[in-house]
Short mmCIF file of C-alpha atoms in Angstrom, two decimals:
data_model
loop_
_atom_site.label_atom_id
_atom_site.label_comp_id
_atom_site.label_asym_id
_atom_site.label_seq_id
_atom_site.Cartn_x
_atom_site.Cartn_y
_atom_site.Cartn_z
CA UNK A 1 6.59 -3.94 -2.97
CA UNK A 2 7.05 -7.69 -1.59
CA UNK A 3 6.82 -9.85 -4.20
CA UNK A 4 6.82 -14.15 -4.08
CA UNK A 5 7.42 -16.59 -7.47
CA UNK A 6 4.17 -18.67 -7.29
CA UNK A 7 4.28 -21.55 -9.84
CA UNK A 8 1.94 -19.75 -11.97
CA UNK A 9 4.60 -16.40 -11.84
CA UNK A 10 5.39 -13.16 -10.11
CA UNK A 11 2.33 -12.37 -7.29
CA UNK A 12 2.66 -9.24 -4.51
CA UNK A 13 2.11 -10.50 -1.44
CA UNK A 14 2.31 -6.77 0.29
CA UNK A 15 1.20 -3.41 -1.19
CA UNK A 16 3.28 -0.08 -0.23
CA UNK A 17 1.19 3.03 -1.91
CA UNK A 18 3.38 6.39 -1.30
CA UNK A 19 1.02 8.58 -2.95
CA UNK A 20 1.72 11.50 -0.96
CA UNK A 21 -0.57 14.43 -0.56
CA UNK A 22 -1.83 13.86 -4.23
CA UNK A 23 -5.13 12.99 -2.74
CA UNK A 24 -6.16 15.45 -1.01
CA UNK A 25 -4.79 18.29 -3.34
CA UNK A 26 -7.02 16.85 -5.72
CA UNK A 27 -9.53 17.37 -3.69
CA UNK A 28 -8.54 20.61 -2.92
CA UNK A 29 -8.18 21.54 -6.38
CA UNK A 30 -11.81 20.25 -7.66
CA UNK A 31 -13.31 21.32 -4.55
CA UNK A 32 -12.14 24.71 -3.56
CA UNK A 33 -12.72 23.42 0.10
CA UNK A 34 -8.81 23.59 2.17
CA UNK A 35 -8.34 20.68 3.52
CA UNK A 36 -4.55 21.65 4.84
CA UNK A 37 -3.96 20.77 8.18
CA UNK A 38 -2.99 23.84 10.59
CA UNK A 39 -0.28 22.67 13.30
CA UNK A 40 -0.27 25.09 16.57
CA UNK A 41 2.88 24.16 18.05
CA UNK A 42 4.99 25.06 15.12
CA UNK A 43 2.59 27.34 13.59
CA UNK A 44 2.48 25.35 9.97
CA UNK A 45 -0.10 25.21 7.18
CA UNK A 46 0.11 21.59 5.16
CA UNK A 47 -1.70 19.45 3.29
CA UNK A 48 -0.86 15.70 5.10
CA UNK A 49 -0.57 12.81 3.43
CA UNK A 50 -0.56 9.25 4.17
CA UNK A 51 1.78 5.78 3.08
CA UNK A 52 -0.81 3.17 2.71
CA UNK A 53 0.45 -0.71 2.77
CA UNK A 54 -1.52 -2.99 2.10
CA UNK A 55 -1.28 -6.74 2.95
CA UNK A 56 -3.37 -9.58 2.21
CA UNK A 57 -3.47 -12.97 4.66
CA UNK A 58 -5.18 -14.77 1.80
CA UNK A 59 -1.54 -14.23 -0.70
CA UNK A 60 0.48 -15.00 2.76
CA UNK A 61 -1.39 -18.65 2.80
CA UNK A 62 -1.45 -18.94 -0.70
CA UNK A 63 2.78 -18.62 -0.43
CA UNK A 64 3.52 -20.59 2.09
CA UNK A 65 1.17 -23.76 0.77
CA UNK A 66 2.90 -23.41 -2.75
CA UNK A 67 5.78 -22.87 -0.93
CA UNK A 68 5.42 -26.57 1.27
CA UNK A 69 3.69 -28.46 -1.18
CA UNK A 70 5.93 -30.81 -2.83
CA UNK A 71 5.62 -33.25 -5.80
CA UNK A 72 7.63 -36.59 -5.56
CA UNK A 73 7.74 -39.04 -8.98
CA UNK A 74 8.46 -42.26 -7.88
#
């Protein structure tokens, strides 16, 4: 994960969820359905998984704004 130190504390800018095949295996166990994939090129059967990145434009914009903001004591 990428985090930024905002004036109010640390906040996540980009989260990365690497849940491997946990979700599909859990659905498979509870539903009894076979959710595996057969690859005809390699003759392999496996349960696929993804890495899910989460990036929010609002988080980046807020980080840019608070980083650019400056107060001067005159």
